[in-house]
PDB file of C-alpha atoms and ligand atoms in Angstrom:
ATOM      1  CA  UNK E   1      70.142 101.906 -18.909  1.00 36.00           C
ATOM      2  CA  UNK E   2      71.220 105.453 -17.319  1.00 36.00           C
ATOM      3  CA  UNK E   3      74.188 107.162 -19.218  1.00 36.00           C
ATOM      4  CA  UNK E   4      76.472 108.653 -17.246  1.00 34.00           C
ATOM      5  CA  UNK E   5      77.161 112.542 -18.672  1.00 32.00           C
ATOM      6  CA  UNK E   6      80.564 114.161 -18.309  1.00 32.00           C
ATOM      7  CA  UNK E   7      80.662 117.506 -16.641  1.00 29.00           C
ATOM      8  CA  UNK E   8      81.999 119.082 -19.442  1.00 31.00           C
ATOM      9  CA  UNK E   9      79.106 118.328 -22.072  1.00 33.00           C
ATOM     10  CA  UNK E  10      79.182 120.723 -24.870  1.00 33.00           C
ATOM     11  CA  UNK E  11      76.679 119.547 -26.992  1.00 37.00           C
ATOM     12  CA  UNK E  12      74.091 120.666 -23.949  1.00 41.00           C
ATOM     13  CA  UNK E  13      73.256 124.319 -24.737  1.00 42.00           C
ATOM     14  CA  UNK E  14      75.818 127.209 -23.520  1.00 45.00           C
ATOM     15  CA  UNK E  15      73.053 128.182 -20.826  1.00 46.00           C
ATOM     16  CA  UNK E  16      72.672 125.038 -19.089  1.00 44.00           C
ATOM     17  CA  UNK E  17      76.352 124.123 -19.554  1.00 43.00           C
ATOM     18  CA  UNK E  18      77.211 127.288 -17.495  1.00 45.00           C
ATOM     19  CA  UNK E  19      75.356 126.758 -14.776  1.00 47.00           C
ATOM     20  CA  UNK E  20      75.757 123.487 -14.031  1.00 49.00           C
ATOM     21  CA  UNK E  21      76.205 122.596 -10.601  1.00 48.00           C
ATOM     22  CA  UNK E  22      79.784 120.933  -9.448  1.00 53.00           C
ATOM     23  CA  UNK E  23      83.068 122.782  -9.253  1.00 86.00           C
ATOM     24  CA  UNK E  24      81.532 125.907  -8.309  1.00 92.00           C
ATOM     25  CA  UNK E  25      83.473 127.912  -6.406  1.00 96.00           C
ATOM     26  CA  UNK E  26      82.106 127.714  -2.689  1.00 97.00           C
ATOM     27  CA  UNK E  27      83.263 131.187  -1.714  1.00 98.00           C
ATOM     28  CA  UNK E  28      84.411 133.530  -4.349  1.00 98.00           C
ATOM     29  CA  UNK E  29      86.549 137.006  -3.163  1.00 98.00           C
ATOM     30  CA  UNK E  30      85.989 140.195  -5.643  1.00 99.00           C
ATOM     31  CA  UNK E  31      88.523 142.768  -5.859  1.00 98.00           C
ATOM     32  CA  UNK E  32      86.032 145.296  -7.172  1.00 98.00           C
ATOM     33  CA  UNK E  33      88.474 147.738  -8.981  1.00 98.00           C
ATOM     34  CA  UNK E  34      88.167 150.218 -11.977  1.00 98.00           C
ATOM     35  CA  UNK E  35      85.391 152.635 -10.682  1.00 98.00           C
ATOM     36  CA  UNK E  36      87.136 155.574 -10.882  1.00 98.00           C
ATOM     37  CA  UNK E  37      88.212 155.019 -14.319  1.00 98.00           C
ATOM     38  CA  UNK E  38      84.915 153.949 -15.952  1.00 98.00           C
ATOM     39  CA  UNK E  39      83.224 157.457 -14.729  1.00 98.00           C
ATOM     40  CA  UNK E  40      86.960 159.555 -16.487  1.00 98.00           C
ATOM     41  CA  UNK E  41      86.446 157.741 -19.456  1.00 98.00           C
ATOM     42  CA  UNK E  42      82.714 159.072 -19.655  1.00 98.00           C
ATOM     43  CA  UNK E  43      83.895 162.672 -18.675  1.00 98.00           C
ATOM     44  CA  UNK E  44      81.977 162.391 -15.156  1.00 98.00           C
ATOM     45  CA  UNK E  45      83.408 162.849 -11.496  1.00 97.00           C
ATOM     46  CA  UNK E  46      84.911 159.271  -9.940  1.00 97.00           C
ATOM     47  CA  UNK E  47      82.033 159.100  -7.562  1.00 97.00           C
ATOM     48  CA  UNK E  48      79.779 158.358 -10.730  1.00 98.00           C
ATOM     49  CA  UNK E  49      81.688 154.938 -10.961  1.00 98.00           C
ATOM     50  CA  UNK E  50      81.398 153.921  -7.437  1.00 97.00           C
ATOM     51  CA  UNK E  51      77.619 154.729  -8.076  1.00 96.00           C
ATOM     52  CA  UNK E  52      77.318 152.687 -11.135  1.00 97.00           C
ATOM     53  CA  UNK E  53      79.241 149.685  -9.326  1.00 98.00           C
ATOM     54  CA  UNK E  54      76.292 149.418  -7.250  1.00 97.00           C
ATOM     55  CA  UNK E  55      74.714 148.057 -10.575  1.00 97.00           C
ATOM     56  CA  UNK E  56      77.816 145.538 -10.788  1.00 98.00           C
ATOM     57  CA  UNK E  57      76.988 144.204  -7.131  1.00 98.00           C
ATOM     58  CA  UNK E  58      73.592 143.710  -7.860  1.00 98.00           C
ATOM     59  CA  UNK E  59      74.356 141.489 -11.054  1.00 97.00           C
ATOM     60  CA  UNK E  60      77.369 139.489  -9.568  1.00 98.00           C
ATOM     61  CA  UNK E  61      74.820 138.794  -6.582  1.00 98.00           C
ATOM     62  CA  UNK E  62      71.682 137.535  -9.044  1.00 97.00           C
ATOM     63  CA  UNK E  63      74.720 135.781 -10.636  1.00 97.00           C
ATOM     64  CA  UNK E  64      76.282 133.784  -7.545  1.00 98.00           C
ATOM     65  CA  UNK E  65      72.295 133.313  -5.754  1.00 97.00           C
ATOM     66  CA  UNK E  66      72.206 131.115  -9.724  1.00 96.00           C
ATOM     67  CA  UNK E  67      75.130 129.297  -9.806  1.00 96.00           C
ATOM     68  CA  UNK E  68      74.798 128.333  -6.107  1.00 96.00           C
ATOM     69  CA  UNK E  69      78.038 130.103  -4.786  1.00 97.00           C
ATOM     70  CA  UNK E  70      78.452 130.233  -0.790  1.00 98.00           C
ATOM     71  CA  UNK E  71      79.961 132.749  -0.093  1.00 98.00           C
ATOM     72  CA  UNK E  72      80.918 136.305  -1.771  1.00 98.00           C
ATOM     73  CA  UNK E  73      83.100 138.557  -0.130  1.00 98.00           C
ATOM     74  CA  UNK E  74      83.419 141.829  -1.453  1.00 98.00           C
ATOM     75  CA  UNK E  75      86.375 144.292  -0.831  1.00 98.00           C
ATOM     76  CA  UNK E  76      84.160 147.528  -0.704  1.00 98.00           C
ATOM     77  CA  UNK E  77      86.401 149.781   1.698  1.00 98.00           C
ATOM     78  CA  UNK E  78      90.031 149.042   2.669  1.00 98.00           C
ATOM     79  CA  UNK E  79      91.660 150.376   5.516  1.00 98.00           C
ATOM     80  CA  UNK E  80      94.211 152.461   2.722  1.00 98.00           C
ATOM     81  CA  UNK E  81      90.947 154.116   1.408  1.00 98.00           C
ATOM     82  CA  UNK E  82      90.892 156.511   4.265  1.00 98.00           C
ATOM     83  CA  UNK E  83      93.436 158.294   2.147  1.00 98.00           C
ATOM     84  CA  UNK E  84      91.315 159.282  -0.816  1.00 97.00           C
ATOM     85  CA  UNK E  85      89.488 162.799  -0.893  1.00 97.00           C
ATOM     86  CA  UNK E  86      86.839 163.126   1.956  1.00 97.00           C
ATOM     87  CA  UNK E  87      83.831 163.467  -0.710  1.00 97.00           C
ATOM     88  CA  UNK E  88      85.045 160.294  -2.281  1.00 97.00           C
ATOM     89  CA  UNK E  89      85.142 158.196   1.110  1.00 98.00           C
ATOM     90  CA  UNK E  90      81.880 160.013   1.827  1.00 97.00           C
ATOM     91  CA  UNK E  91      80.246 158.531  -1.190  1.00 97.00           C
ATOM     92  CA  UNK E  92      81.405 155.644  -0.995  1.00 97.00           C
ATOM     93  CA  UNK E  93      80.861 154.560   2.668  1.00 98.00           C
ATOM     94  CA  UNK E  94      77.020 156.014   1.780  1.00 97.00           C
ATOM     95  CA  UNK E  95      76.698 153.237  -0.564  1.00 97.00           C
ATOM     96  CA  UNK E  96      76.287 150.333   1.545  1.00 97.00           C
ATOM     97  CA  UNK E  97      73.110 151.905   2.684  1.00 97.00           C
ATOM     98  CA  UNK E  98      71.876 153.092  -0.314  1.00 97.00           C
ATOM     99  CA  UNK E  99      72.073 149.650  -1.729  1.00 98.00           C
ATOM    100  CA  UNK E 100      70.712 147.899   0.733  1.00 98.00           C
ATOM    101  CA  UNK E 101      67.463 150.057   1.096  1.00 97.00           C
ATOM    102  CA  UNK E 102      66.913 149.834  -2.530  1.00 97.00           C
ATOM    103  CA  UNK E 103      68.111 145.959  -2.468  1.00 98.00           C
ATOM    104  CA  UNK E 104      67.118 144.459   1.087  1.00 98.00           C
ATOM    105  CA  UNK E 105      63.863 143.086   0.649  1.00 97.00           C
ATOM    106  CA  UNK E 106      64.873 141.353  -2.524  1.00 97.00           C
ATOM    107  CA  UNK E 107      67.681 140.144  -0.894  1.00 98.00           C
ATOM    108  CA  UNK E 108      65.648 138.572   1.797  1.00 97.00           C
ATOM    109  CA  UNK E 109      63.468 136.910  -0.663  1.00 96.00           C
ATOM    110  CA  UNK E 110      66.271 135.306  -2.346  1.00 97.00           C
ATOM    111  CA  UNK E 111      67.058 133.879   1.060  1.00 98.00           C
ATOM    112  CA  UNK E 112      70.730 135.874   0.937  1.00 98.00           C
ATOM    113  CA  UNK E 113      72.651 136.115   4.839  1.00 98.00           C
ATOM    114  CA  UNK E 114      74.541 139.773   5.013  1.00 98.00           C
ATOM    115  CA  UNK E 115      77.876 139.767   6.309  1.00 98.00           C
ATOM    116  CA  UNK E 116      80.769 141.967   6.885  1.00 98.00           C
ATOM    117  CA  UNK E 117      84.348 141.705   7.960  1.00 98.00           C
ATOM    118  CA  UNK E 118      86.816 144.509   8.940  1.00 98.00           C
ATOM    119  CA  UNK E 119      87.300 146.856  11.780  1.00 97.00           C
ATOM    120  CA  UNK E 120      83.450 148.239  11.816  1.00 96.00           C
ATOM    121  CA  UNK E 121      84.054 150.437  14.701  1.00 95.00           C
ATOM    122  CA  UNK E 122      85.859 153.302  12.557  1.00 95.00           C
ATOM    123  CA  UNK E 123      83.223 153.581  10.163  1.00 98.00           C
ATOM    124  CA  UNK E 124      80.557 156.177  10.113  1.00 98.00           C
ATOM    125  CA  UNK E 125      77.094 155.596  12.051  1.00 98.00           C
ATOM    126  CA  UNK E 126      74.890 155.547   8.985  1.00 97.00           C
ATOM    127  CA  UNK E 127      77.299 152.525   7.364  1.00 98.00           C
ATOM    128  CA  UNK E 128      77.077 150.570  10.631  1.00 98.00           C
ATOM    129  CA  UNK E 129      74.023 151.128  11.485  1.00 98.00           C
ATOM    130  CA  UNK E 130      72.660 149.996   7.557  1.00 98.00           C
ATOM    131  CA  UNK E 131      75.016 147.076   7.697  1.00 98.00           C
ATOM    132  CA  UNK E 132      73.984 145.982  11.043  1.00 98.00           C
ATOM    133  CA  UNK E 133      70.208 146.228  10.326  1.00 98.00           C
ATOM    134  CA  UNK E 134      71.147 144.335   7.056  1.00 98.00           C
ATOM    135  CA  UNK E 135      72.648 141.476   8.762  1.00 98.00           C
ATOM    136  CA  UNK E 136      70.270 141.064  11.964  1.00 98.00           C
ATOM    137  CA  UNK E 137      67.147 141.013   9.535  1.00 98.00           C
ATOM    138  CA  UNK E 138      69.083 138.224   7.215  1.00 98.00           C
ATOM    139  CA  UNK E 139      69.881 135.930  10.687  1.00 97.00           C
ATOM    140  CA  UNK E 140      68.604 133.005   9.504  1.00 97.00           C
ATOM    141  CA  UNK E 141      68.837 133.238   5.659  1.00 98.00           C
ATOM    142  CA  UNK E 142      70.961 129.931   4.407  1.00 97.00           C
ATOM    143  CA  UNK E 143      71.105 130.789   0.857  1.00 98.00           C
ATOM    144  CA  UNK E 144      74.006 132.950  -0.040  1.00 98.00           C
ATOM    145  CA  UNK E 145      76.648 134.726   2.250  1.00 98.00           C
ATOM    146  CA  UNK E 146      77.191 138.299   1.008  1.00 98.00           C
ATOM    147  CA  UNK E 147      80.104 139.598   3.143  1.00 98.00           C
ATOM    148  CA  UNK E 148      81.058 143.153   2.623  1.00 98.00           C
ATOM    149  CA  UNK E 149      84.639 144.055   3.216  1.00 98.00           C
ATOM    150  CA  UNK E 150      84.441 147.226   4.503  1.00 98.00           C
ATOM    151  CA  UNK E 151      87.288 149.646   6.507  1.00 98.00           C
ATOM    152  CA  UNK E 152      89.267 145.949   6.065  1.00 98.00           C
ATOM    153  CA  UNK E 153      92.603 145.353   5.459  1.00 98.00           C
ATOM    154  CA  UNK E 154      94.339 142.376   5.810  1.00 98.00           C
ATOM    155  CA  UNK E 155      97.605 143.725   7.749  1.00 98.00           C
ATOM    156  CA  UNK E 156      95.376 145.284  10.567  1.00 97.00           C
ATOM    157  CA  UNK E 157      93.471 142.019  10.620  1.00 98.00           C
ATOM    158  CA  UNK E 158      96.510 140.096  11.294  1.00 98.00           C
ATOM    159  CA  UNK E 159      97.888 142.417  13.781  1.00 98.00           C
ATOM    160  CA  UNK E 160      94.106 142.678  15.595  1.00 98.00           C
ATOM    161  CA  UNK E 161      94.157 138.335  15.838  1.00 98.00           C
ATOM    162  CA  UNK E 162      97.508 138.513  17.616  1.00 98.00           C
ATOM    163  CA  UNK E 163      96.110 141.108  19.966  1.00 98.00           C
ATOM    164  CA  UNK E 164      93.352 139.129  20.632  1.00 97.00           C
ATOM    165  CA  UNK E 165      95.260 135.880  20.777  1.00 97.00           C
ATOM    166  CA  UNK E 166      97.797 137.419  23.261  1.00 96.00           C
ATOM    167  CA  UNK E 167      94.943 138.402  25.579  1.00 97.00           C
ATOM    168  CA  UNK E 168      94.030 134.895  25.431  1.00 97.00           C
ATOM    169  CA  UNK E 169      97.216 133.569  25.914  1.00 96.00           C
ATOM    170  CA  UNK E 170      97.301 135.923  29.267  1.00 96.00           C
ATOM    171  CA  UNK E 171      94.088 134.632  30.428  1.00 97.00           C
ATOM    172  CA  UNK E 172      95.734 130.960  29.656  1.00 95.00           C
ATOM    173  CA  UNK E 173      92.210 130.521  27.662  1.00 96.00           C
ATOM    174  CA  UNK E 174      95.079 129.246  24.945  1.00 95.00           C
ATOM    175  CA  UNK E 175      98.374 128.085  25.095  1.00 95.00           C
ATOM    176  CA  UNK E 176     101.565 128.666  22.715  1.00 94.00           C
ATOM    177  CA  UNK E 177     101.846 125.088  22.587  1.00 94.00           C
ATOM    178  CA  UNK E 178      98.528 124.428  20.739  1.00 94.00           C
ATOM    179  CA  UNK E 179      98.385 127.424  18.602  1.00 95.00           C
ATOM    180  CA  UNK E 180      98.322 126.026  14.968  1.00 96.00           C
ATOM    181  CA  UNK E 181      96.918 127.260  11.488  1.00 97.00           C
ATOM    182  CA  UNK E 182      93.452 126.442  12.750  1.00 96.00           C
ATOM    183  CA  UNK E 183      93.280 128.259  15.569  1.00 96.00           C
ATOM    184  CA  UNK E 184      95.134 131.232  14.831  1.00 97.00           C
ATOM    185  CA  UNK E 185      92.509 131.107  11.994  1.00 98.00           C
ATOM    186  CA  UNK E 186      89.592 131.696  14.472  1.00 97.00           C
ATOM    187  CA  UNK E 187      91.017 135.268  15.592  1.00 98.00           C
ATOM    188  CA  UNK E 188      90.489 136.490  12.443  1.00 98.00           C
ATOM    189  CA  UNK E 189      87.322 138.774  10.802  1.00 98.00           C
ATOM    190  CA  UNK E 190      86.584 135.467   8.436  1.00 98.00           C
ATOM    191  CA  UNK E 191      86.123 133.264  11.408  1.00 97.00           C
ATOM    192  CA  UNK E 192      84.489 130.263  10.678  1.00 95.00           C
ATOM    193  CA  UNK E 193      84.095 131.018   6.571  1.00 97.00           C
ATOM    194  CA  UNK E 194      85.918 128.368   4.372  1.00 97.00           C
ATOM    195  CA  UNK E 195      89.006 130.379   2.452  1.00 97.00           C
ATOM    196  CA  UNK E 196      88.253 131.652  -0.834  1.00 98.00           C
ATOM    197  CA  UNK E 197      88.111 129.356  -3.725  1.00 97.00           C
ATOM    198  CA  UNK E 198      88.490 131.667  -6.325  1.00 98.00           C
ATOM    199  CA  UNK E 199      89.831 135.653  -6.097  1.00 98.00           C
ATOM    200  CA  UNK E 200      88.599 137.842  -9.071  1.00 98.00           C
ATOM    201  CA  UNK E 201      89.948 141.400  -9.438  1.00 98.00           C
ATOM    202  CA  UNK E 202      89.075 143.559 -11.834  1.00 98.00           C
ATOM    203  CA  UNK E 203      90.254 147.064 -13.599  1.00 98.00           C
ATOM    204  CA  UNK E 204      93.854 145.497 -15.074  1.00 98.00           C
ATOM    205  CA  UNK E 205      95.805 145.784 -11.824  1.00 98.00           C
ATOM    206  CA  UNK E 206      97.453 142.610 -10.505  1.00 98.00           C
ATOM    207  CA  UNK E 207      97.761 142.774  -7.091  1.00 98.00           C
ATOM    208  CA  UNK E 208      96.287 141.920  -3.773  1.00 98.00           C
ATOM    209  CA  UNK E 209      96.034 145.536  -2.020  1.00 98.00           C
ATOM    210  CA  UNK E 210      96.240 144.088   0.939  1.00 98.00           C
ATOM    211  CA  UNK E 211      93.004 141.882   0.896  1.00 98.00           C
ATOM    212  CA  UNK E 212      92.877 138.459   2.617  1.00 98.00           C
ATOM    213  CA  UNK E 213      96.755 137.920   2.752  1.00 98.00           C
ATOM    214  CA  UNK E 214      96.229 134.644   4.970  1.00 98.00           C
ATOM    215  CA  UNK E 215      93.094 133.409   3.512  1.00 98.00           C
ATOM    216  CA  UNK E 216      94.024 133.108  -0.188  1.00 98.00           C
ATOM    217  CA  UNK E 217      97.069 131.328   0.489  1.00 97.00           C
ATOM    218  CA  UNK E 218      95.892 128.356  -2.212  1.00 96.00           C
ATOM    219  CA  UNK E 219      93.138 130.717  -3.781  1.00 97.00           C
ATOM    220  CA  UNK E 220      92.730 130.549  -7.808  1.00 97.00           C
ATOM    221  CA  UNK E 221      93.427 134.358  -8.729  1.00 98.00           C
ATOM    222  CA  UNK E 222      91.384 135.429 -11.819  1.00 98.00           C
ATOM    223  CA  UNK E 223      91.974 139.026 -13.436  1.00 98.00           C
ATOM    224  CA  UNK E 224      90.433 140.665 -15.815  1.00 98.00           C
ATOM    225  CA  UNK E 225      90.992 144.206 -17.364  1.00 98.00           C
ATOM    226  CA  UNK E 226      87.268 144.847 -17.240  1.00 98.00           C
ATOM    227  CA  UNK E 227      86.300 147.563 -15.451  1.00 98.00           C
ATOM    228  CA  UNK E 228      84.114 146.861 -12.489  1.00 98.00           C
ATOM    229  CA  UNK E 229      81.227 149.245 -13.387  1.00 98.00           C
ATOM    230  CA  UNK E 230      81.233 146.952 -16.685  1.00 98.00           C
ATOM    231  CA  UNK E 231      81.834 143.551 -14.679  1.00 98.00           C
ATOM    232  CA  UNK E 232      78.951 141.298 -15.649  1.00 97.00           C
ATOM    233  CA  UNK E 233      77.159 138.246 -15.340  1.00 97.00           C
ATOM    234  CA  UNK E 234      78.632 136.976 -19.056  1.00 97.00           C
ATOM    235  CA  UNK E 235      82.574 137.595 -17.117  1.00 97.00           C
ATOM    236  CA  UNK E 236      81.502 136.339 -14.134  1.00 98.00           C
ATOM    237  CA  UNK E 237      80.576 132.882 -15.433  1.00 97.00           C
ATOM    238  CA  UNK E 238      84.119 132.919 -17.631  1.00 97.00           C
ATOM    239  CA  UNK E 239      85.420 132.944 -14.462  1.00 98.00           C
ATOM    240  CA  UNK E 240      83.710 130.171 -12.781  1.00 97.00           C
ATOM    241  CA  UNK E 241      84.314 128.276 -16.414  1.00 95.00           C
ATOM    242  CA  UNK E 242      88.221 128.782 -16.610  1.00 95.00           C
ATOM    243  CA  UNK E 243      88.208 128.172 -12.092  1.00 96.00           C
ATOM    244  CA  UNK E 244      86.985 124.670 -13.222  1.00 93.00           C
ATOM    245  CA  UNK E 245      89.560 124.057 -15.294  1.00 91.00           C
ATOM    246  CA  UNK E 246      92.351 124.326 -12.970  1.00 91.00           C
ATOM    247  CA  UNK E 247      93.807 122.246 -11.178  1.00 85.00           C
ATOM    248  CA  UNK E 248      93.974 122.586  -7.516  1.00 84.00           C
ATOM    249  CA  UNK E 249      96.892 120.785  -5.422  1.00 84.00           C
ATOM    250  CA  UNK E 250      97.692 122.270  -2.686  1.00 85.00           C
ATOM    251  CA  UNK E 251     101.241 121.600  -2.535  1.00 86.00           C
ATOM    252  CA  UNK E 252     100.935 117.870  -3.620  1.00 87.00           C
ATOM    253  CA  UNK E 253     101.056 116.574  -7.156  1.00 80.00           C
TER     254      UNK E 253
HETATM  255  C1  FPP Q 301      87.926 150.746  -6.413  1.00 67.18           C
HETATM  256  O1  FPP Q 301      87.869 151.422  -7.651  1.00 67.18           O
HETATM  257  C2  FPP Q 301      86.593 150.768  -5.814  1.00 67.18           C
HETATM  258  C3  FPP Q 301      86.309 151.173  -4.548  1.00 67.18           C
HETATM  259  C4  FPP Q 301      87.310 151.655  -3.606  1.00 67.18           C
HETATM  260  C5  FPP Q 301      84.916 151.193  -4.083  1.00 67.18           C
HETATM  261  C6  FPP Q 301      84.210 149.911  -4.303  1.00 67.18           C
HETATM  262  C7  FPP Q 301      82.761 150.086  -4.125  1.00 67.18           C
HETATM  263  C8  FPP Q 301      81.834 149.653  -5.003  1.00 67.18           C
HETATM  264  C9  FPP Q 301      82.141 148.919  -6.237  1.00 67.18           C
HETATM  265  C10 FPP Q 301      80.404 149.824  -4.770  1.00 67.18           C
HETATM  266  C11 FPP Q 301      80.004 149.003  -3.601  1.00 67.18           C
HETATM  267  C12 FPP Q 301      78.636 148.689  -3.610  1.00 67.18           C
HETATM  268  C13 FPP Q 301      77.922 148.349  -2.552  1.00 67.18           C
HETATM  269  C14 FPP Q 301      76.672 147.678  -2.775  1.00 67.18           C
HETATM  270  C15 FPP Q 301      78.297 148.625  -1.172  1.00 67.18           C
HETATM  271  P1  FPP Q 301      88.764 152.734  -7.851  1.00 67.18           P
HETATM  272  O2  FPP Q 301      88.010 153.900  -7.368  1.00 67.18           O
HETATM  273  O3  FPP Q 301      90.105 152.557  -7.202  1.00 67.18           O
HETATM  274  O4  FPP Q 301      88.910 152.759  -9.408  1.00 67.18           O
HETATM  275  P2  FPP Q 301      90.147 153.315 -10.246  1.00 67.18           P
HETATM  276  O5  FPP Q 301      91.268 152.334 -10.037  1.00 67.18           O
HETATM  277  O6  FPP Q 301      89.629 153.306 -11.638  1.00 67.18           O
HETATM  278  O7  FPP Q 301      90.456 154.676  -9.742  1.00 67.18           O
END
């Protein structure tokens, strides 16, 4: 006789309890904040946290390729970063690159698909050009999406789709009639990706800094004070354990 076992076993060891498969978040969102502040606290310049996060990314990816996650977007540059000191922006539009020619092949093997959202065109060569190389060579790849936010912000998004839209409603490719949540939906960067399940920011600040305004409309937020260069696989799976314990309803009961 089979015996059925409830999800939430916890006489099964911690290990095997965490990465259970069911109620995983399909697509998680990481507000990867607190950088800056890790490298003060240590007496070294800010750049030496955005460095170190690097480390962060490559655990929360190992992390999400385990628990079978989707999709992870990550907000790496936002269109209000332009306004930090031009050696900071430097460094950290130099990381995408850096990362993925340490990371790319291991990537690959782990069957990961490279993404990015935001308004590409304004960012420098090199990040394009890494990013772009990234994401032709991981085509086919149907583990997990890794989608880099980068020179994104959600306002400019918005105001890009109804741009975009208008032109279509010009060309009469779409009409005002039929324009609904769906279809405005397709204008934006995240065309085609589910919305976020769960939105994790870390670093203490609660706020949304203008990341994914439509898309998280019924996310799960999850904070934690953690600092991002400190953000780790053991935080990560609280997450994912405390995201399965809410209740999602969308507006119903
Ligand atoms: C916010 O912390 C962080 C950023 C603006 C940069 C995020 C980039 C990374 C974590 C590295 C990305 C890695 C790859 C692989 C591309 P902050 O500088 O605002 O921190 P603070 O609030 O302590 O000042």
């Amino acid at each position: 006789m089979s015996m059925k076992i409830p999800f939430f076993n916890y006489k099964q060891s911690k290990e095997s309890f965490r990465y259970m498969e069911g109620h995983t978040p399909e697509h998680i969102a990481i507000i990867m904040d607190g950088n800056g502040r890790w490298a003060r606290k240590r007496g070294l310049p800010r750049v030496a946290g955005h460095k170190e996060g690097i480390s962060a990314v490559v655990k929360i990816v190992k992390a999400a390729v385990k628990c079978k996650v989707k999709i992870l977007t990550l907000y790496t540059f936002s269109t209000e970063n332009w306004k930090r000191p031009k050696t900071e922006v430097d460094v950290i539009l130099r990381l995408p690159k850096e990362f993925l020619q340490v990371y790319l092949p291991e990537l690959i093997s782990n069957n990961v698909r490279i993404e990015a959202i935001g308004d590409m065109g304004k960012l420098p060569a090199h990040t394009r050009e890494a990013i772009q190389y990234a994401i032709d060579r991981t085509r086919d790849n149907d583990g997990l999406q890794l989608n880099f936010a980068l020179n994104y912000g959600s306002r400019n998004e918005i105001l890009h789709a109804i741009k975009e839209m208008y032109a279509d409603i010009n060309e009469a490719k779409l009409s005002l009639d039929e324009l609904d949540e769906q279809k405005f939906s397709k204008y934006l960067y995240t065309e085609g990706l589910p919305e976020p399940d769960l939105l994790i920011r870390t670093g203490g600040e609660k706020r949304l800094s203008n990341f994914l305004l439509w898309q998280l409309a019924y996310t799960e937020f999850w904070f934690t004070d953690v600092l991002w260069p400190d953000f780790s696989e053991k935080e990560f799976l609280h997450a994912l354990e405390e995201y399965r314990q809410r209740k999602r309803r969308y507006g119903g009961i």
